[in-house]
Short mmCIF file of C-alpha atoms in Angstrom, two decimals:
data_model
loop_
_atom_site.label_atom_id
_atom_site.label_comp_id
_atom_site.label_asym_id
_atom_site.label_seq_id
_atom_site.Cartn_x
_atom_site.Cartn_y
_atom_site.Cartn_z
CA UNK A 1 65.38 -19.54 20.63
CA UNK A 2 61.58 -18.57 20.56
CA UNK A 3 60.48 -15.28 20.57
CA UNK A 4 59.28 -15.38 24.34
CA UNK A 5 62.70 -16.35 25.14
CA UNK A 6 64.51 -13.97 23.29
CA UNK A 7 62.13 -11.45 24.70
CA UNK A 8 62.68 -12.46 27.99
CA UNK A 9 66.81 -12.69 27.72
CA UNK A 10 66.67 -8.96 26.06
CA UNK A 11 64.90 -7.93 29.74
CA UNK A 12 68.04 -9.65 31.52
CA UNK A 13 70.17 -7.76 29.12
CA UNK A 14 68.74 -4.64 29.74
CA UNK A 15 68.55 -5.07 33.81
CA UNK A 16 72.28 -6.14 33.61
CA UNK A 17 73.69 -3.34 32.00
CA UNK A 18 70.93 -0.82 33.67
CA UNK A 19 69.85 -2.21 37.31
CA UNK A 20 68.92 0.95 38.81
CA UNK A 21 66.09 3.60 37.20
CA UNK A 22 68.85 6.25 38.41
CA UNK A 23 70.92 4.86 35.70
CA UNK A 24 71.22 7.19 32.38
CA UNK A 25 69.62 4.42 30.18
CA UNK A 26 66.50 4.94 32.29
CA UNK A 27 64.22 7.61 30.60
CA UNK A 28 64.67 10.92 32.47
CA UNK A 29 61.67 11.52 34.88
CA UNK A 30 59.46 14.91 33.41
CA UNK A 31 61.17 18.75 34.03
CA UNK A 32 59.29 19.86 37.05
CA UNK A 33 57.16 23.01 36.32
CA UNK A 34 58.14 26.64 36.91
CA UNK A 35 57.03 27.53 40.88
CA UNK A 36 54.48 30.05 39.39
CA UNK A 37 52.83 30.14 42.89
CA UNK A 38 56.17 30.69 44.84
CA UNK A 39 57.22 33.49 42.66
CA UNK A 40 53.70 35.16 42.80
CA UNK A 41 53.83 35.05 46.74
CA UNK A 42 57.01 36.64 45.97
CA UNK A 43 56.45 39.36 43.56
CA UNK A 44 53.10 40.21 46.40
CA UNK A 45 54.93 40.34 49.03
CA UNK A 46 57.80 42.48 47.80
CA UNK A 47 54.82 44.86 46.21
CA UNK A 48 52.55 45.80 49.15
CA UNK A 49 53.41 48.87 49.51
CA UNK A 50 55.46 51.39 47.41
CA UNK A 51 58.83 51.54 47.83
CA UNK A 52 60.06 53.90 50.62
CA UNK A 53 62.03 55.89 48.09
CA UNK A 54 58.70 57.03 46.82
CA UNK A 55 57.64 58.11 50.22
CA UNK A 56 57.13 61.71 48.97
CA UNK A 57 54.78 60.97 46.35
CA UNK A 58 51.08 60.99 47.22
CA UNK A 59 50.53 57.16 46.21
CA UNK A 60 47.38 54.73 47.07
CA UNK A 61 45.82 52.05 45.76
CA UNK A 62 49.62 50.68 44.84
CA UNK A 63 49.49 46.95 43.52
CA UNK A 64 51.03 44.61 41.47
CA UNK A 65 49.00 41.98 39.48
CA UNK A 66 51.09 39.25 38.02
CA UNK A 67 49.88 37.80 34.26
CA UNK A 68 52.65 35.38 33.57
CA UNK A 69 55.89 33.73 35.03
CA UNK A 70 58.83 32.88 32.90
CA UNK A 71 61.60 30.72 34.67
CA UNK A 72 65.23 29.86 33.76
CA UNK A 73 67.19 27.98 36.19
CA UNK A 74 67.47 30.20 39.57
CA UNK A 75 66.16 33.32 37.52
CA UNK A 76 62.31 33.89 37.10
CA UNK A 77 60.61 36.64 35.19
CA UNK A 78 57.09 37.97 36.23
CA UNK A 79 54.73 40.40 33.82
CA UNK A 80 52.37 42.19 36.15
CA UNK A 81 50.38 45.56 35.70
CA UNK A 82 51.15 47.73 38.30
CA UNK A 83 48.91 49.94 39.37
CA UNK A 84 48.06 53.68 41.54
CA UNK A 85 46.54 56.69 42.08
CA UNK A 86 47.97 59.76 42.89
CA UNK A 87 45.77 60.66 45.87
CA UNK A 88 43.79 63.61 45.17
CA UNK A 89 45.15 64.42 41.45
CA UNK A 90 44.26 60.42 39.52
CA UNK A 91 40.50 60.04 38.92
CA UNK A 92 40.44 56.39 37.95
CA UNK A 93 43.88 54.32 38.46
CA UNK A 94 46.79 54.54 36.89
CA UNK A 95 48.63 51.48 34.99
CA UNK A 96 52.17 50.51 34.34
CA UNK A 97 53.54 47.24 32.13
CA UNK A 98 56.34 46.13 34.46
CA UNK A 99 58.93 43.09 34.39
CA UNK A 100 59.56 41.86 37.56
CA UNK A 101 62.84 39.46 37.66
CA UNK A 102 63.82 37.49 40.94
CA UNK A 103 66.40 35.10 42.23
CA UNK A 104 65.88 32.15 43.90
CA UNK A 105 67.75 31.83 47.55
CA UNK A 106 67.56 28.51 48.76
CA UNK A 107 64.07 27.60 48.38
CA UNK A 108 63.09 31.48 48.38
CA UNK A 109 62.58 33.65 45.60
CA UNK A 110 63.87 37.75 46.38
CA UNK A 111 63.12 39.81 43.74
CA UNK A 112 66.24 41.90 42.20
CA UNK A 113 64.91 44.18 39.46
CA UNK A 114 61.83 45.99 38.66
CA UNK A 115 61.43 47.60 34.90
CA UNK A 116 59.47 48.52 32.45
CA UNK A 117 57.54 45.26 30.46
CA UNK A 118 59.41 44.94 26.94
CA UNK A 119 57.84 47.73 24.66
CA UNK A 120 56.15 49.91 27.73
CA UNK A 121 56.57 52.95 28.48
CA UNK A 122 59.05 54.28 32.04
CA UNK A 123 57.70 55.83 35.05
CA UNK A 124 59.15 58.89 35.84
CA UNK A 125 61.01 56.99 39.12
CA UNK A 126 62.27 54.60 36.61
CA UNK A 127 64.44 57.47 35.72
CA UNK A 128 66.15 58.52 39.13
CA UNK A 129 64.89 59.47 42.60
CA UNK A 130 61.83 61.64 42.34
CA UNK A 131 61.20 65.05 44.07
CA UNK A 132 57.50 66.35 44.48
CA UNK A 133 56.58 69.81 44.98
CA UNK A 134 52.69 70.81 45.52
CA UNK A 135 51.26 73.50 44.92
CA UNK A 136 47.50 75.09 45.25
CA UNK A 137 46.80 73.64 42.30
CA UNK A 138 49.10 71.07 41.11
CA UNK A 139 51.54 68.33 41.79
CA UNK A 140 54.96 68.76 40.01
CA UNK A 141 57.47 65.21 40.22
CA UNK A 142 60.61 65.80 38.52
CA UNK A 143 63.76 63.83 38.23
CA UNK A 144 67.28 65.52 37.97
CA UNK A 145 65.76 68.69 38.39
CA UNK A 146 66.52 71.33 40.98
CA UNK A 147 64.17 72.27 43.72
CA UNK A 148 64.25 76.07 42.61
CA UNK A 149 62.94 74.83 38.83
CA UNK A 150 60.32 72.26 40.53
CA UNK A 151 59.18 75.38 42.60
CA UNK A 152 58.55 77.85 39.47
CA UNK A 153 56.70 75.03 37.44
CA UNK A 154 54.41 74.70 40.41
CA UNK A 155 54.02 78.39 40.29
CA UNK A 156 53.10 78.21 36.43
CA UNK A 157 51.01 75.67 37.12
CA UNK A 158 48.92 77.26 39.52
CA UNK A 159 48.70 79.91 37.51
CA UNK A 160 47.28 77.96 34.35
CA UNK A 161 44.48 76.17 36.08
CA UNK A 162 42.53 78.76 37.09
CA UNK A 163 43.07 80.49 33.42
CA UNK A 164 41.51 77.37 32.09
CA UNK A 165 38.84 77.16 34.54
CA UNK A 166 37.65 80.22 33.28
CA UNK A 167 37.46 79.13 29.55
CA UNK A 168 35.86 75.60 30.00
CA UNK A 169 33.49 75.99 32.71
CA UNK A 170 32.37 72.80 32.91
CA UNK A 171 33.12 70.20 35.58
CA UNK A 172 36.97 68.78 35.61
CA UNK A 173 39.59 68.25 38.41
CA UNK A 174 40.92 72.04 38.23
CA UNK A 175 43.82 70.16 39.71
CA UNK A 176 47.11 69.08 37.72
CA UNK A 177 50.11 66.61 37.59
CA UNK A 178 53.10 67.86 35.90
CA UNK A 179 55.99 65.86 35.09
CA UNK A 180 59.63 67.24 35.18
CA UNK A 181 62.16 64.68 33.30
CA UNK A 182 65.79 65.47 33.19
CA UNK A 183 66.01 64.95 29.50
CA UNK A 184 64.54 64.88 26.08
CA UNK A 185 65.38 61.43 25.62
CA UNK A 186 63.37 61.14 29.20
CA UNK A 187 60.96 62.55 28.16
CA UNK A 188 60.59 60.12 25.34
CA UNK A 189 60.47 56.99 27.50
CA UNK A 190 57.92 58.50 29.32
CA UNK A 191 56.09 58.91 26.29
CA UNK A 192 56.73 55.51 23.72
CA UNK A 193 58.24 57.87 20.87
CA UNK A 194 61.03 58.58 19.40
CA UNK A 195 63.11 61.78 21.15
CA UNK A 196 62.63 63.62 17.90
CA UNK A 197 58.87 63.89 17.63
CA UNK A 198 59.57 66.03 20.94
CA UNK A 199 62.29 68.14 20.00
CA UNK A 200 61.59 72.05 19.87
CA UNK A 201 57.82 71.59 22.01
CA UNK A 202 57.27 73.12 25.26
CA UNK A 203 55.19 70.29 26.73
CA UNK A 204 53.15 67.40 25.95
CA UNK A 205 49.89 66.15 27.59
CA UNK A 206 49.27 62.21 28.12
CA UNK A 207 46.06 60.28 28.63
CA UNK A 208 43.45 58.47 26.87
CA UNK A 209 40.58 60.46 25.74
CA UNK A 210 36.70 59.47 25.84
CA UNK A 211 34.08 59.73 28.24
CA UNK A 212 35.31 59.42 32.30
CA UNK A 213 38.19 60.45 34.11
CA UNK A 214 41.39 60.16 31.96
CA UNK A 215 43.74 57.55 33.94
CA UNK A 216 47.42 58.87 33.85
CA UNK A 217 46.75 62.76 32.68
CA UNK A 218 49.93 64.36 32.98
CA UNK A 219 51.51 67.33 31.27
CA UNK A 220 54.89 66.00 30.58
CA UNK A 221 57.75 69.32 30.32
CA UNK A 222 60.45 69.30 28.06
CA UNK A 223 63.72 70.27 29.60
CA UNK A 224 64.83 70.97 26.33
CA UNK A 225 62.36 73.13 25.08
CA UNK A 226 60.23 74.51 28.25
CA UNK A 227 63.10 76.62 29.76
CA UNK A 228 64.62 78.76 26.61
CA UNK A 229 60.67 80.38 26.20
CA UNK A 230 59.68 83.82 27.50
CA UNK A 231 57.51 84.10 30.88
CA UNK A 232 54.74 84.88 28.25
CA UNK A 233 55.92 81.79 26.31
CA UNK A 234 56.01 79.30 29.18
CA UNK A 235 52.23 80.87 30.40
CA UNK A 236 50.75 79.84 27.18
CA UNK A 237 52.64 76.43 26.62
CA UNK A 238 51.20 75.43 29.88
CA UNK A 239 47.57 76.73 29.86
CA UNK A 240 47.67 74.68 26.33
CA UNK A 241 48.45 71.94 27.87
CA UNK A 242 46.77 71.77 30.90
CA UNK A 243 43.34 72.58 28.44
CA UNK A 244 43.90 69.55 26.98
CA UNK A 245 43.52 68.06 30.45
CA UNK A 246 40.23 69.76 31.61
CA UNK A 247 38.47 68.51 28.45
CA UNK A 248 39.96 64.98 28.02
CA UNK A 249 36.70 63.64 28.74
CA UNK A 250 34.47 65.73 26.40
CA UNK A 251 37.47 65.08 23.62
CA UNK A 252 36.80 61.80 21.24
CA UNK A 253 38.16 60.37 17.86
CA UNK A 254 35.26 62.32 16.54
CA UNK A 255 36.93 65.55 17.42
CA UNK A 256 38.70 67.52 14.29
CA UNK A 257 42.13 68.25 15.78
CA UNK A 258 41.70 71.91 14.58
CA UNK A 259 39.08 72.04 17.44
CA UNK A 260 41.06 70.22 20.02
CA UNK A 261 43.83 72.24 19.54
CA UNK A 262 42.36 75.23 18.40
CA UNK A 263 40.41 75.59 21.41
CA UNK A 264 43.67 74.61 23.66
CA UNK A 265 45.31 77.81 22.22
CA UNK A 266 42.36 80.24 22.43
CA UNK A 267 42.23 79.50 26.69
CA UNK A 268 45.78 80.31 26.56
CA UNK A 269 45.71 82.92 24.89
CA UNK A 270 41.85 84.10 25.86
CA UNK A 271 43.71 86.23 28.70
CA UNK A 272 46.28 88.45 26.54
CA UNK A 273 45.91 90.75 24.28
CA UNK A 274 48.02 89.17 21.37
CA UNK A 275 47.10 89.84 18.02
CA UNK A 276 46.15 87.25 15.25
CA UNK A 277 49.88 88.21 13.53
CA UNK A 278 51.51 87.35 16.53
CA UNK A 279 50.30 84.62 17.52
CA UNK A 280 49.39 83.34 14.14
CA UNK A 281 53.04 84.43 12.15
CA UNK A 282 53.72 81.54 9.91
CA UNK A 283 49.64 81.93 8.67
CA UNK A 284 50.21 85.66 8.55
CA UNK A 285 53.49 85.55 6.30
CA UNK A 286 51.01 83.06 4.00
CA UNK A 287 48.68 84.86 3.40
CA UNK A 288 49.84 88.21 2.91
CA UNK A 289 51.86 85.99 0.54
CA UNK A 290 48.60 85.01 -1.31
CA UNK A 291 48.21 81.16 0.12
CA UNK A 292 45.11 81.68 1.57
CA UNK A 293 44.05 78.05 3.12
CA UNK A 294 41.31 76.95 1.23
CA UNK A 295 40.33 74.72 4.05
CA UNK A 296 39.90 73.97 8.01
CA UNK A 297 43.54 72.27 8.75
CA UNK A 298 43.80 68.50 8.53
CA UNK A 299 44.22 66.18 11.46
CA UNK A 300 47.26 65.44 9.49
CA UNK A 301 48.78 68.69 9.66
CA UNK A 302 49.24 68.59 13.44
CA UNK A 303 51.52 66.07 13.15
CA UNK A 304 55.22 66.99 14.51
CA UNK A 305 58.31 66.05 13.13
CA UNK A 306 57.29 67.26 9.67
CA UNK A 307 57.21 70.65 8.15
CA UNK A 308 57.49 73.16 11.02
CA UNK A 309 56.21 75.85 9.12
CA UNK A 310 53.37 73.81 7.99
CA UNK A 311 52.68 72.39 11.67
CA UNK A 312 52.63 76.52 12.48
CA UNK A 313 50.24 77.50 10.11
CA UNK A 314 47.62 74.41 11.22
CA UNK A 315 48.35 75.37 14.86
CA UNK A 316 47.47 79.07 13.92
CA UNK A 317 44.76 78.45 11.48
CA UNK A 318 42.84 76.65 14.54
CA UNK A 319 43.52 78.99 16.98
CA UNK A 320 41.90 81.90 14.37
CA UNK A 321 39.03 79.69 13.83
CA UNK A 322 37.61 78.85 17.43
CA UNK A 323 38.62 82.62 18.08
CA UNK A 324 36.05 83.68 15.07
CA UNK A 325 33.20 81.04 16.91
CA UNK A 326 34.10 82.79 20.28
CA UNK A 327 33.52 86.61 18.84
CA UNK A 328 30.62 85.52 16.46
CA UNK A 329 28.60 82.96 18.24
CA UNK A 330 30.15 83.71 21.55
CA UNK A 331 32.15 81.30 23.97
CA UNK A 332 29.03 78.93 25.54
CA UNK A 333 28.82 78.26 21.82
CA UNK A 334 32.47 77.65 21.65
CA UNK A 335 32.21 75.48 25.01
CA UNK A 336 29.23 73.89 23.62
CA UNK A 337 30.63 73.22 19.92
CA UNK A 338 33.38 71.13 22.28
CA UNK A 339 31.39 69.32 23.46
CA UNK A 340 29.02 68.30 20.66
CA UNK A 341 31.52 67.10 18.28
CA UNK A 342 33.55 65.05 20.83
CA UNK A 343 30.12 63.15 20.55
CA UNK A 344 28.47 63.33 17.20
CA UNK A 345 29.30 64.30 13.52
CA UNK A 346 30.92 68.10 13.21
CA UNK A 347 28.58 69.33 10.51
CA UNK A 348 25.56 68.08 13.32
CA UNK A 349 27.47 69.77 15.91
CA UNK A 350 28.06 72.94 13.90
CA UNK A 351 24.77 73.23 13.09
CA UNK A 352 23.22 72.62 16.75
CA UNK A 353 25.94 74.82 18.41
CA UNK A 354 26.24 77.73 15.95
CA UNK A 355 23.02 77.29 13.37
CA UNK A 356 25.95 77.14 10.45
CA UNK A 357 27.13 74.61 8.07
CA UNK A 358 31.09 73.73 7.47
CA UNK A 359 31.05 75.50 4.20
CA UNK A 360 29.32 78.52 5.87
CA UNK A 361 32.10 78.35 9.28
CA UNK A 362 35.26 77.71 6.64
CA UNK A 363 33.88 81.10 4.58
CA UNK A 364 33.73 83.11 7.94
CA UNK A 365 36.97 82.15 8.86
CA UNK A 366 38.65 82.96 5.59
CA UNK A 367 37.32 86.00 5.18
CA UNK A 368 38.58 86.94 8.89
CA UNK A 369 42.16 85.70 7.86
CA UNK A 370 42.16 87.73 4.95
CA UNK A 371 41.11 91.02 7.31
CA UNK A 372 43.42 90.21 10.35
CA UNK A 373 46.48 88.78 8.53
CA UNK A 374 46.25 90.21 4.85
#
């Protein structure tokens, strides 16, 4: 037989045993693509406006922007960024990582779950329904919380902003949003770490820092820690915090954390009349035990989960030293210091603030811990 005729007898072959394309010797036509556009329609229909369980919450600006689609069979996953302002409290929008997953129904996709993206961080409603309670000053949202606690953090809170007003005069909000989690472990989905880097604080501030309005500034209250501290405790845990709100936008990498938070404690405790032993007592028991810090503390000795005592001492240590700049140089220079070295090198900022070197500020300040705490 000659090759065209074999050629043309293996065709015959081949039709006989596979006459339709239907067959399963035909080669099987291409997977259609996922219905990205169906489920986007979806996932924008189901998000134009918040959900009515949220009705209590001040939201605008709510949205959903879907990034990718992932489908499997009648399931179909959707990454968007959600996101919102709380009106009147959020001075640039607030974002969210979500995972959106939907069903199809017929030829319809309904969407059946909304979560956190893998690796992002909850939203407090992610945690249970949400109460709100405003007050002149502030916006509490807590989950698994009783009214009657919701009503005395609003109280605190009103009572904070105004002491913080007073200590950084310079334009901010002067409003708050406080957030009121049920649990430690809450507390640490809200906040992407590990429950025990919380355990034993009062409250933690979120946010971005740098120049504008902080997206997502919240003071975040640990149910854990918040509610066993005095009234005296609980009114400087919060001024604290909510300091580290008004001056998120004059705060930078450049800023030594001994400034940050030294400057957070003395506005809370600008408006008392506690003494450097009390409020310093770690630092005090140091140095009257001869460990006199040779040194402005670290950025690294902030750092919780460590040393407690250690943590204490930096935490005290900074509150001494922007107390010494406050009674030496006065507080515009403290205000001023602030807001130099959130934008240029300390020893500039030192020196255009105060007229003094780092050498020259670290001598000052030792010699007033060895008068106040020796």
């Amino acid at each position: 037989m000659t090759p065209v005729r074999r050629r043309a007898a293996l065709r015959l072959l081949a039709l006989a045993l596979c006459p339709l394309p239907a067959a399963g010797c035909a080669d099987p036509a291409p997977r259609a693509p996922a219905d990205d556009g169906a489920v986007r329609r979806a996932v924008a229909d189901w998000s134009a406006a918040p959900p009515a369980r949220l009705a209590g919450i001040p939201l605008e600006g709510w949205s959903y922007e879907v990034t990718s689609v992932r489908q499997s069979g009648v399931r179909a996953f959707a990454r968007a960024e959600l996101r919102y302002r709380l009106a009147g409290y959020d001075g640039a929008p607030a974002s969210s990582a979500r995972e959106v997953e939907l069903a199809r129904d017929g030829t319809a996709w309904r969407v059946t779950a909304d979560r956190p993206a893998p690796g992002a961080v909850a939203q407090l409603w992610d945690q249970g329904e949400v109460a709100a309670v405003r007050g002149a000053h502030c916006l509490v949202l807590g989950a698994g919380q009783t009214p009657q606690a919701l009503a005395a953090l609003a109280a605190e809170a009103d009572r904070a902003v105004p002491a913080v007003t007073a200590a950084w005069p310079r334009p901010w909000a002067r409003r708050v949003v406080v957030l009121a989690p049920a649990t430690l472990e809450a507390v640490a989905a809200l906040l992407g770490r590990p429950a025990d880097t919380y355990r034993g604080l009062g409250a933690v501030t979120t946010g971005s820092t740098g120049g504008g309005p902080a997206p997502a500034d919240r003071v975040v209250v640990n149910p854990e820690g918040y509610p066993g501290l005095s009234e005296a405790g609980r009114r400087i845990v919060l001024t604290h915090e909510v300091t580290h709100v008004a001056t998120r936008a004059a705060t930078s990498a450049s800023t030594p954390l001994w400034l940050s938070e030294g400057f957070a404690d003395w506005a809370a405790y600008r408006q008392t009349a506690t003494a450097p032993a009390d409020g310093a007592p770690e630092l005090a028991r140091a140095v009257r035990r001869g460990e006199l810090p040779g040194a402005l503390p670290a950025d690294g000795s902030f750092t919780f989960g460590g040393d407690p005592q250690a943590t204490a001492r930096a935490y005290g240590g900074a509150w001494l030293a922007c107390r010494l700049v406050a009674a030496r140089w006065g507080e515009p220079a403290l205000v001023r210091l602030y807001e130099l070295a959130g934008r240029e090198p300390l020893p500039a900022a030192l020196g255009e603030a105060l007229g003094v070197d780092l050498p020259g500020l670290t001598a000052a300040w030792r010699q007033t811990l060895r008068e106040e705490l020796g």
